[in-house]
CSV table of C-alpha atoms (C1' of nucleotides) in Angstrom, one decimal:
chain,number,residue,atom,x,y,z
A,22,MET,CA,-92.5,28.4,-39.4
A,23,LYS,CA,-90.8,25.5,-39.2
A,24,LEU,CA,-90.0,23.6,-42.5
A,25,SER,CA,-92.3,21.1,-43.6
A,26,THR,CA,-91.7,17.3,-43.5
A,27,ARG,CA,-92.8,18.0,-47.1
A,28,SER,CA,-90.3,20.2,-48.7
A,29,ARG,CA,-86.7,18.6,-46.3
A,30,TYR,CA,-87.8,14.8,-47.6
A,31,GLY,CA,-88.3,16.4,-50.9
A,32,THR,CA,-84.8,17.6,-50.6
A,33,ARG,CA,-83.3,15.0,-49.7
A,34,LEU,CA,-85.2,13.4,-52.2
A,35,MET,CA,-83.7,15.6,-54.8
A,36,LEU,CA,-80.0,15.2,-53.6
A,37,ASP,CA,-80.7,11.1,-53.5
A,38,MET,CA,-81.3,11.6,-57.4
A,39,ALA,CA,-79.2,14.9,-58.1
A,40,GLN,CA,-75.2,12.0,-56.3
A,41,HIS,CA,-77.0,8.9,-59.1
A,42,TYR,CA,-77.5,11.8,-62.3
A,43,MET,CA,-76.8,10.6,-65.1
A,44,LYS,CA,-76.7,6.3,-64.1
A,45,GLY,CA,-80.2,5.9,-65.2
A,46,PRO,CA,-83.9,5.7,-63.6
A,47,ILE,CA,-83.7,5.0,-60.1
A,48,GLN,CA,-86.3,3.3,-57.6
A,49,LEU,CA,-88.0,5.0,-55.0
A,50,GLY,CA,-88.1,2.4,-52.4
A,51,THR,CA,-84.5,2.6,-52.9
A,52,ILE,CA,-83.9,6.3,-52.4
A,53,ALA,CA,-87.0,5.6,-49.8
A,54,LYS,CA,-84.4,3.3,-47.4
A,55,ARG,CA,-81.3,5.3,-48.2
A,56,GLN,CA,-82.9,7.8,-46.4
A,57,ASN,CA,-85.7,6.1,-44.7
A,58,ILE,CA,-88.3,7.5,-45.5
A,59,PRO,CA,-91.7,5.8,-46.1
A,60,VAL,CA,-91.7,5.3,-50.2
A,61,LYS,CA,-95.6,5.8,-50.0
A,62,TYR,CA,-95.0,9.3,-48.7
A,63,LEU,CA,-91.9,9.5,-51.3
A,64,GLU,CA,-95.0,9.1,-54.0
A,65,GLN,CA,-96.6,11.8,-52.8
A,66,ILE,CA,-93.6,14.2,-52.5
A,67,ILE,CA,-92.5,13.5,-56.5
A,68,ILE,CA,-95.4,14.3,-57.8
A,69,PRO,CA,-95.9,18.3,-58.2
A,70,LEU,CA,-91.6,17.8,-59.0
A,71,LYS,CA,-92.8,16.7,-61.7
A,72,LYS,CA,-95.1,18.6,-62.1
A,73,ALA,CA,-92.9,21.0,-61.9
A,74,GLN,CA,-90.4,19.2,-65.3
A,75,TYR,CA,-87.8,18.8,-62.3
A,76,VAL,CA,-88.3,15.0,-62.5
A,77,LYS,CA,-88.6,12.9,-64.9
A,78,SER,CA,-89.8,8.9,-65.5
A,79,VAL,CA,-89.5,5.2,-66.4
A,80,ARG,CA,-93.0,2.9,-65.5
A,81,GLY,CA,-92.8,-0.9,-65.2
A,82,ASN,CA,-90.4,-3.3,-63.7
A,83,LYS,CA,-86.5,-2.2,-64.0
A,84,GLY,CA,-88.2,2.3,-64.3
A,85,GLY,CA,-87.6,4.7,-61.8
A,86,HIS,CA,-86.9,8.9,-61.7
A,87,TYR,CA,-84.2,10.4,-62.1
A,88,LEU,CA,-83.4,14.7,-62.2
A,89,ALA,CA,-84.0,16.0,-65.8
A,90,ARG,CA,-81.7,19.2,-65.1
A,91,PRO,CA,-78.6,18.0,-64.1
A,92,PRO,CA,-78.0,19.6,-60.2
A,93,GLU,CA,-76.3,22.5,-61.0
A,94,GLU,CA,-78.6,24.1,-61.8
A,95,ILE,CA,-82.1,23.1,-59.1
A,96,THR,CA,-81.4,25.1,-56.6
A,97,VAL,CA,-82.4,24.5,-53.1
A,98,GLY,CA,-85.2,26.9,-52.9
A,99,GLU,CA,-86.8,25.5,-56.1
A,100,ILE,CA,-86.9,22.5,-54.0
A,101,VAL,CA,-88.5,24.6,-51.2
A,102,ALA,CA,-91.0,26.3,-53.1
A,103,ILE,CA,-92.4,23.6,-54.9
A,104,LEU,CA,-93.6,22.1,-51.8
A,105,GLU,CA,-94.1,24.2,-50.1
A,106,GLY,CA,-96.5,26.3,-51.9
A,107,GLY,CA,-94.3,28.6,-52.2
A,108,LEU,CA,-91.0,30.6,-50.3
A,109,ARG,CA,-93.3,33.3,-48.2
A,110,LEU,CA,-93.6,34.3,-43.9
A,111,THR,CA,-97.0,35.4,-44.6
A,112,LYS,CA,-99.2,35.3,-47.8
A,113,CYS,CA,-99.2,39.4,-47.8
A,114,THR,CA,-95.2,39.1,-49.1
A,115,ASP,CA,-97.0,37.7,-52.2
A,116,GLU,CA,-100.3,39.6,-52.6
A,117,PRO,CA,-100.3,42.5,-50.4
A,118,ASP,CA,-103.9,43.3,-51.9
A,119,ALA,CA,-104.8,39.5,-50.3
A,120,CYS,CA,-105.0,41.4,-46.3
A,121,LYS,CA,-107.5,44.4,-46.1
A,122,ARG,CA,-104.8,46.6,-43.6
A,123,HIS,CA,-102.5,46.5,-46.5
A,124,GLU,CA,-102.5,50.4,-46.6
A,125,ASP,CA,-101.2,51.6,-43.7
A,126,CYS,CA,-99.4,47.9,-42.1
A,127,LEU,CA,-96.7,48.7,-40.7
A,128,THR,CA,-95.2,45.2,-40.1
A,129,ARG,CA,-95.5,43.8,-43.9
A,130,ALA,CA,-92.5,46.1,-44.8
A,131,VAL,CA,-90.9,43.7,-42.1
A,132,TRP,CA,-92.5,40.0,-43.2
A,133,LYS,CA,-91.3,40.9,-47.0
A,134,GLN,CA,-87.3,41.7,-46.0
A,135,ALA,CA,-87.2,38.5,-44.1
A,136,THR,CA,-88.5,36.5,-46.5
A,137,ASP,CA,-86.4,37.8,-49.8
A,138,ALA,CA,-83.6,36.9,-46.5
A,139,MET,CA,-84.7,33.3,-46.7
A,140,HIS,CA,-85.4,33.5,-50.2
A,141,GLU,CA,-81.5,34.6,-51.4
A,142,LYS,CA,-80.1,32.2,-49.7
A,143,LEU,CA,-81.8,29.4,-50.8
A,144,ASN,CA,-81.9,30.1,-53.8
A,145,SER,CA,-77.6,30.5,-54.5
A,146,ILE,CA,-78.0,27.0,-53.0
A,147,THR,CA,-77.9,24.1,-56.3
A,148,LEU,CA,-77.7,20.3,-55.2
A,149,SER,CA,-74.9,20.4,-57.0
A,150,ASP,CA,-73.1,23.1,-54.3
A,151,LEU,CA,-74.7,19.6,-51.6
A,152,LEU,CA,-72.6,17.5,-53.1
A,153,LYS,CA,-69.7,18.9,-53.0
A,154,THR,CA,-69.5,19.9,-48.8
A,155,GLY,CA,-69.8,16.7,-47.9
A,156,ASP,CA,-68.8,13.0,-49.1
A,157,PRO,CA,-70.4,11.4,-52.3
A,158,CYS,CA,-68.3,8.0,-51.6
A,159,GLU,CA,-70.5,7.0,-48.4
A,160,TYR,CA,-73.7,7.3,-50.7
A,161,GLU,CA,-72.6,5.0,-53.6
A,162,MET,CA,-71.5,1.6,-51.1
A,163,ASP,CA,-74.6,2.3,-48.9
A,164,THR,CA,-75.4,0.2,-52.2
A,165,GLU,CA,-76.7,-3.6,-50.4
A,166,ASP,CA,-80.4,-3.2,-51.5
A,167,ASN,CA,-79.2,-1.3,-54.9
A,168,PRO,CA,-78.8,-4.5,-57.6
A,169,THR,CA,-77.4,-2.2,-60.0
B,14,MET,CA,-92.8,27.9,-43.2
B,15,LYS,CA,-96.0,30.7,-43.1
B,16,LEU,CA,-95.9,32.9,-39.3
B,17,SER,CA,-99.1,32.2,-37.2
B,18,THR,CA,-101.2,34.8,-36.1
B,19,ARG,CA,-99.1,34.2,-33.4
B,20,SER,CA,-96.4,36.9,-34.7
B,21,ARG,CA,-97.6,38.3,-36.0
B,22,TYR,CA,-101.2,39.5,-33.9
B,23,GLY,CA,-97.8,40.1,-31.8
B,24,THR,CA,-95.8,42.3,-33.4
B,25,ARG,CA,-98.8,44.4,-33.9
B,26,LEU,CA,-100.0,43.9,-30.3
B,27,MET,CA,-96.1,45.2,-29.5
B,28,LEU,CA,-96.1,48.3,-32.4
B,29,ASP,CA,-99.2,49.8,-31.1
B,30,MET,CA,-97.6,49.9,-27.3
B,31,ALA,CA,-94.8,51.3,-29.3
B,32,GLN,CA,-97.1,53.7,-30.6
B,33,HIS,CA,-98.1,54.4,-27.4
B,34,TYR,CA,-94.7,54.4,-25.4
B,35,MET,CA,-94.5,56.6,-22.5
B,36,LYS,CA,-98.9,57.3,-22.2
B,37,GLY,CA,-99.2,55.2,-19.9
B,38,PRO,CA,-101.1,51.8,-19.6
B,39,ILE,CA,-103.3,51.3,-22.9
B,40,GLN,CA,-106.3,48.8,-22.4
B,41,LEU,CA,-106.1,45.8,-24.6
B,42,GLY,CA,-109.4,46.0,-25.5
B,43,THR,CA,-108.6,49.7,-26.8
B,44,ILE,CA,-105.3,47.8,-29.1
B,45,ALA,CA,-108.4,45.2,-30.1
B,46,LYS,CA,-110.4,47.1,-31.6
B,47,ARG,CA,-107.6,49.7,-33.3
B,48,GLN,CA,-105.9,46.0,-34.6
B,49,ASN,CA,-108.8,44.0,-35.3
B,50,ILE,CA,-107.6,41.1,-33.1
B,51,PRO,CA,-110.1,39.4,-30.6
B,52,VAL,CA,-109.1,41.0,-27.0
B,53,LYS,CA,-109.0,36.8,-26.0
B,54,TYR,CA,-106.7,36.2,-28.1
B,55,LEU,CA,-104.3,38.9,-27.4
B,56,GLU,CA,-104.5,38.3,-23.9
B,57,GLN,CA,-103.3,34.7,-24.4
B,58,ILE,CA,-100.6,36.4,-27.1
B,59,ILE,CA,-99.2,39.1,-24.5
B,60,ILE,CA,-98.7,36.1,-21.7
B,61,PRO,CA,-95.4,34.7,-23.2
B,62,LEU,CA,-94.4,38.7,-24.0
B,63,LYS,CA,-94.8,39.5,-19.9
B,64,LYS,CA,-92.5,36.4,-18.7
B,65,ALA,CA,-89.7,37.8,-21.0
B,66,GLN,CA,-90.4,41.0,-19.0
B,67,TYR,CA,-90.5,42.6,-22.5
B,68,VAL,CA,-94.3,43.8,-21.4
B,69,LYS,CA,-95.3,45.2,-17.6
B,70,SER,CA,-99.2,45.5,-16.8
B,71,VAL,CA,-101.1,46.9,-13.9
B,72,ARG,CA,-104.1,45.3,-13.1
B,73,GLY,CA,-108.0,47.2,-12.5
B,74,ASN,CA,-109.8,49.7,-14.1
B,75,LYS,CA,-108.0,52.0,-15.3
B,76,GLY,CA,-105.4,49.6,-15.7
B,77,GLY,CA,-103.1,48.2,-19.1
B,78,HIS,CA,-99.9,47.6,-20.8
B,79,TYR,CA,-97.4,49.0,-21.8
B,80,LEU,CA,-93.3,48.5,-23.0
B,81,ALA,CA,-90.9,47.3,-20.0
B,82,ARG,CA,-87.9,49.1,-22.4
B,83,PRO,CA,-87.8,51.5,-25.5
B,84,PRO,CA,-89.4,50.4,-28.9
B,85,GLU,CA,-85.2,51.2,-29.9
B,86,GLU,CA,-84.4,47.8,-27.6
B,87,ILE,CA,-87.2,45.7,-29.1
B,88,THR,CA,-86.3,44.0,-32.5
B,89,VAL,CA,-88.5,42.0,-34.2
B,90,GLY,CA,-86.6,39.3,-34.2
B,91,GLU,CA,-86.7,39.6,-31.1
B,92,ILE,CA,-90.8,39.8,-31.1
B,93,VAL,CA,-91.4,36.4,-33.5
B,94,ALA,CA,-88.9,34.2,-31.5
B,95,ILE,CA,-90.6,34.8,-28.1
B,96,LEU,CA,-94.1,33.4,-30.2
B,97,GLU,CA,-92.8,31.0,-32.7
B,98,GLY,CA,-90.8,29.0,-29.8
B,99,GLY,CA,-87.4,30.2,-31.5
B,100,LEU,CA,-86.0,31.3,-34.6
B,101,ARG,CA,-85.1,28.9,-37.3
B,102,LEU,CA,-86.7,26.3,-39.8
B,103,THR,CA,-85.5,23.6,-38.4
B,104,LYS,CA,-85.3,22.3,-35.2
B,105,CYS,CA,-81.8,20.6,-36.1
B,106,THR,CA,-80.5,24.2,-36.9
B,107,ASP,CA,-80.1,24.7,-32.7
B,108,GLU,CA,-79.4,21.2,-31.8
B,109,PRO,CA,-78.0,18.8,-34.1
B,110,ASP,CA,-78.0,15.9,-32.1
B,111,ALA,CA,-82.2,16.3,-32.5
B,112,CYS,CA,-81.6,14.0,-35.5
B,113,LYS,CA,-79.7,10.6,-35.5
B,114,ARG,CA,-78.7,11.3,-39.3
B,115,HIS,CA,-76.6,14.6,-38.3
B,116,GLU,CA,-73.4,12.8,-38.5
B,117,ASP,CA,-74.2,12.6,-42.7
B,118,CYS,CA,-76.5,15.2,-43.6
B,119,LEU,CA,-76.6,17.6,-46.2
B,120,THR,CA,-79.2,19.5,-46.0
B,121,ARG,CA,-78.9,19.9,-43.2
B,122,ALA,CA,-76.4,23.4,-42.9
B,123,VAL,CA,-78.9,24.9,-46.7
B,124,TRP,CA,-81.0,24.9,-43.1
B,125,LYS,CA,-78.7,26.5,-40.8
B,126,GLN,CA,-78.1,29.0,-43.8
B,127,ALA,CA,-81.6,30.1,-44.4
B,128,THR,CA,-82.7,30.8,-40.5
B,129,ASP,CA,-79.7,32.2,-40.4
B,130,ALA,CA,-80.1,34.9,-43.1
B,131,MET,CA,-84.3,35.3,-41.4
B,132,HIS,CA,-82.7,35.6,-38.3
B,133,GLU,CA,-80.1,38.1,-39.4
B,134,LYS,CA,-82.3,41.0,-40.5
B,135,LEU,CA,-85.6,40.2,-38.3
B,136,ASN,CA,-82.5,40.6,-35.2
B,137,SER,CA,-82.1,44.1,-36.9
B,138,ILE,CA,-84.9,45.8,-37.4
B,139,THR,CA,-86.5,47.5,-34.2
B,140,LEU,CA,-89.6,48.1,-33.4
B,141,SER,CA,-88.7,52.4,-33.7
B,142,ASP,CA,-87.8,51.5,-37.3
B,143,LEU,CA,-90.4,50.4,-37.9
B,144,LEU,CA,-92.4,53.2,-36.6
B,145,LYS,CA,-90.8,55.6,-39.2
B,146,THR,CA,-91.3,54.1,-41.7
B,147,GLY,CA,-95.3,54.9,-40.8
B,148,ASP,CA,-96.9,57.6,-40.2
B,149,PRO,CA,-98.2,57.7,-36.7
B,150,CYS,CA,-100.3,60.2,-36.3
B,151,GLU,CA,-102.3,58.3,-38.3
B,152,TYR,CA,-102.8,56.2,-35.1
B,153,GLU,CA,-103.2,58.9,-32.5
B,154,MET,CA,-106.1,60.4,-34.5
B,155,ASP,CA,-108.0,56.4,-34.3
B,156,THR,CA,-108.9,57.2,-30.6
B,157,GLU,CA,-112.8,57.6,-31.0
B,158,ASP,CA,-113.0,54.5,-28.8
B,159,ASN,CA,-109.6,56.1,-26.7
B,160,PRO,CA,-110.8,57.5,-23.9
B,161,THR,CA,-107.8,60.1,-23.0
C,3,DA,C1',-98.0,-15.5,-71.9
C,4,DA,C1',-97.6,-15.0,-67.9
C,5,DA,C1',-95.2,-12.7,-62.7
C,6,DA,C1',-92.4,-9.6,-61.5
C,7,DT,C1',-91.6,-4.9,-60.5
C,8,DA,C1',-92.8,0.1,-60.0
C,9,DA,C1',-94.9,3.9,-61.3
C,10,DT,C1',-99.7,6.4,-60.8
C,11,DA,C1',-104.6,7.5,-58.8
C,12,DT,C1',-107.9,8.6,-55.8
C,13,DA,C1',-108.7,8.4,-51.4
C,14,DC,C1',-108.9,8.3,-46.4
C,15,DT,C1',-106.7,8.7,-41.5
C,16,DA,C1',-104.6,9.6,-37.4
C,17,DA,C1',-102.5,13.1,-34.6
C,18,DA,C1',-100.8,17.9,-33.5
C,19,DA,C1',-100.9,22.3,-34.0
C,20,DT,C1',-103.6,27.0,-35.1
C,21,DA,C1',-107.2,30.3,-34.1
C,22,DC,C1',-109.5,31.1,-31.8
C,23,DT,C1',-113.6,31.2,-27.2
C,24,DA,C1',-115.4,30.7,-22.3
C,25,DT,C1',-115.6,31.4,-17.8
C,26,DA,C1',-113.6,32.3,-13.5
C,27,DG,C1',-110.9,34.8,-10.6
C,28,DA,C1',-107.6,39.2,-9.4
C,29,DT,C1',-107.3,43.8,-8.5
C,30,DT,C1',-107.8,48.7,-9.3
C,31,DC,C1',-110.1,52.7,-9.0
C,32,DA,C1',-113.8,56.1,-8.5
D,30,DT,C1',-120.3,49.1,-3.7
D,31,DG,C1',-119.8,48.3,-8.6
D,32,DA,C1',-117.0,48.7,-13.0
D,33,DA,C1',-113.7,47.5,-15.4
D,34,DT,C1',-109.4,45.8,-16.4
D,35,DC,C1',-105.6,42.2,-16.2
D,36,DT,C1',-104.7,37.0,-15.3
D,37,DA,C1',-105.6,31.9,-15.2
D,38,DT,C1',-107.3,27.2,-17.0
D,39,DA,C1',-110.1,25.1,-19.6
D,40,DG,C1',-112.4,23.9,-24.3
D,41,DT,C1',-113.0,22.8,-28.6
D,42,DA,C1',-114.1,23.8,-33.5
D,43,DT,C1',-111.0,23.4,-37.8
D,44,DT,C1',-107.0,23.0,-40.9
D,45,DT,C1',-102.3,21.0,-40.5
D,46,DT,C1',-99.5,17.4,-41.3
D,47,DA,C1',-97.9,13.3,-42.0
D,48,DG,C1',-98.9,9.7,-44.0
D,49,DT,C1',-101.1,4.5,-45.2
D,50,DA,C1',-104.9,2.0,-48.0
D,51,DT,C1',-106.8,0.1,-51.9
D,52,DA,C1',-105.9,-1.0,-56.5
D,53,DT,C1',-104.4,0.2,-61.4
D,54,DT,C1',-101.4,1.0,-65.2
D,55,DA,C1',-97.1,0.3,-67.9
D,56,DT,C1',-92.7,-2.8,-68.1
D,57,DT,C1',-89.4,-6.4,-67.7
D,58,DT,C1',-88.5,-10.9,-67.3
D,59,DT,C1',-88.8,-15.2,-67.8
DNA sequence: AAAATAATATACTAAAATACTATAGATTCA
DNA sequence: TGAATCTATAGTATTTTAGTATATTATTTT
């Protein structure tokens, strides 16, 4: 029932890019240092986010990644859903027929309701909301490795 | 982010006992057949539930297990928390200090809120609530293996 | 043109968690 | 006594998680 590092790192990755939205591409190496996450792992994590069109990239020297949409239009729920392969506590939440007991299963309704509650909360929070809760300057200053 | 079979089987185990509350001990073998869960696995799962005083048992021939409290006083959230080792999406939800980034972590608040939403929903549903949603007779009749 | 930088692609691996299974022993009832 | 049932402890196969490693492609700077 725990979130994987994929979702958590991925959310921080997206949040980092949100903090530098519209300032040109950022290198994964920079984010990796800033967030203390292995670069090679970030490279894996960003793939599905690119496929889902939440992130775009520029190759080559001075290249990098950037958000394809404004932070106000990206929810944490969307990020987690992409990286976790769905936002649900059980498989049967989405696909009742996946379980042969689905006809007289009394518990499925509970998992569905708990999933919905979590779902609703996560989808109500955007990257932009998160930025407002903290002090962005704290992050802007942390640029000794950033050759802007 | 998925529930383990431990929580799901465990909930069905508790629900099965709830359906036979106050009718004497039920053998795990009977529940295993009824719920189509390996007996040996149920034996593992029931241990923490006994330790947490939600279940009591009678040893020996004609022995079995039974709920230590009425179904109205047992929530699904309690069962899941016992079997999943807590009801939270991240470790930092409970123990902020567990993470060294906790001071300037913008994401922790989200995991906390989503956890709370799930928590609240699961703790609002009792075994008794679940029994009302289905047809108990359906289960009473399924007793060809039950030597009552 | 060459060198440096950064993304992309693919494959590999160690460790942990999950989902059981096996064996032996203790307890109770008939 | 013997069958049934819970209890305790250990073992194991599979899957998932959390990364690493290597090589390639694309772009910019020198």
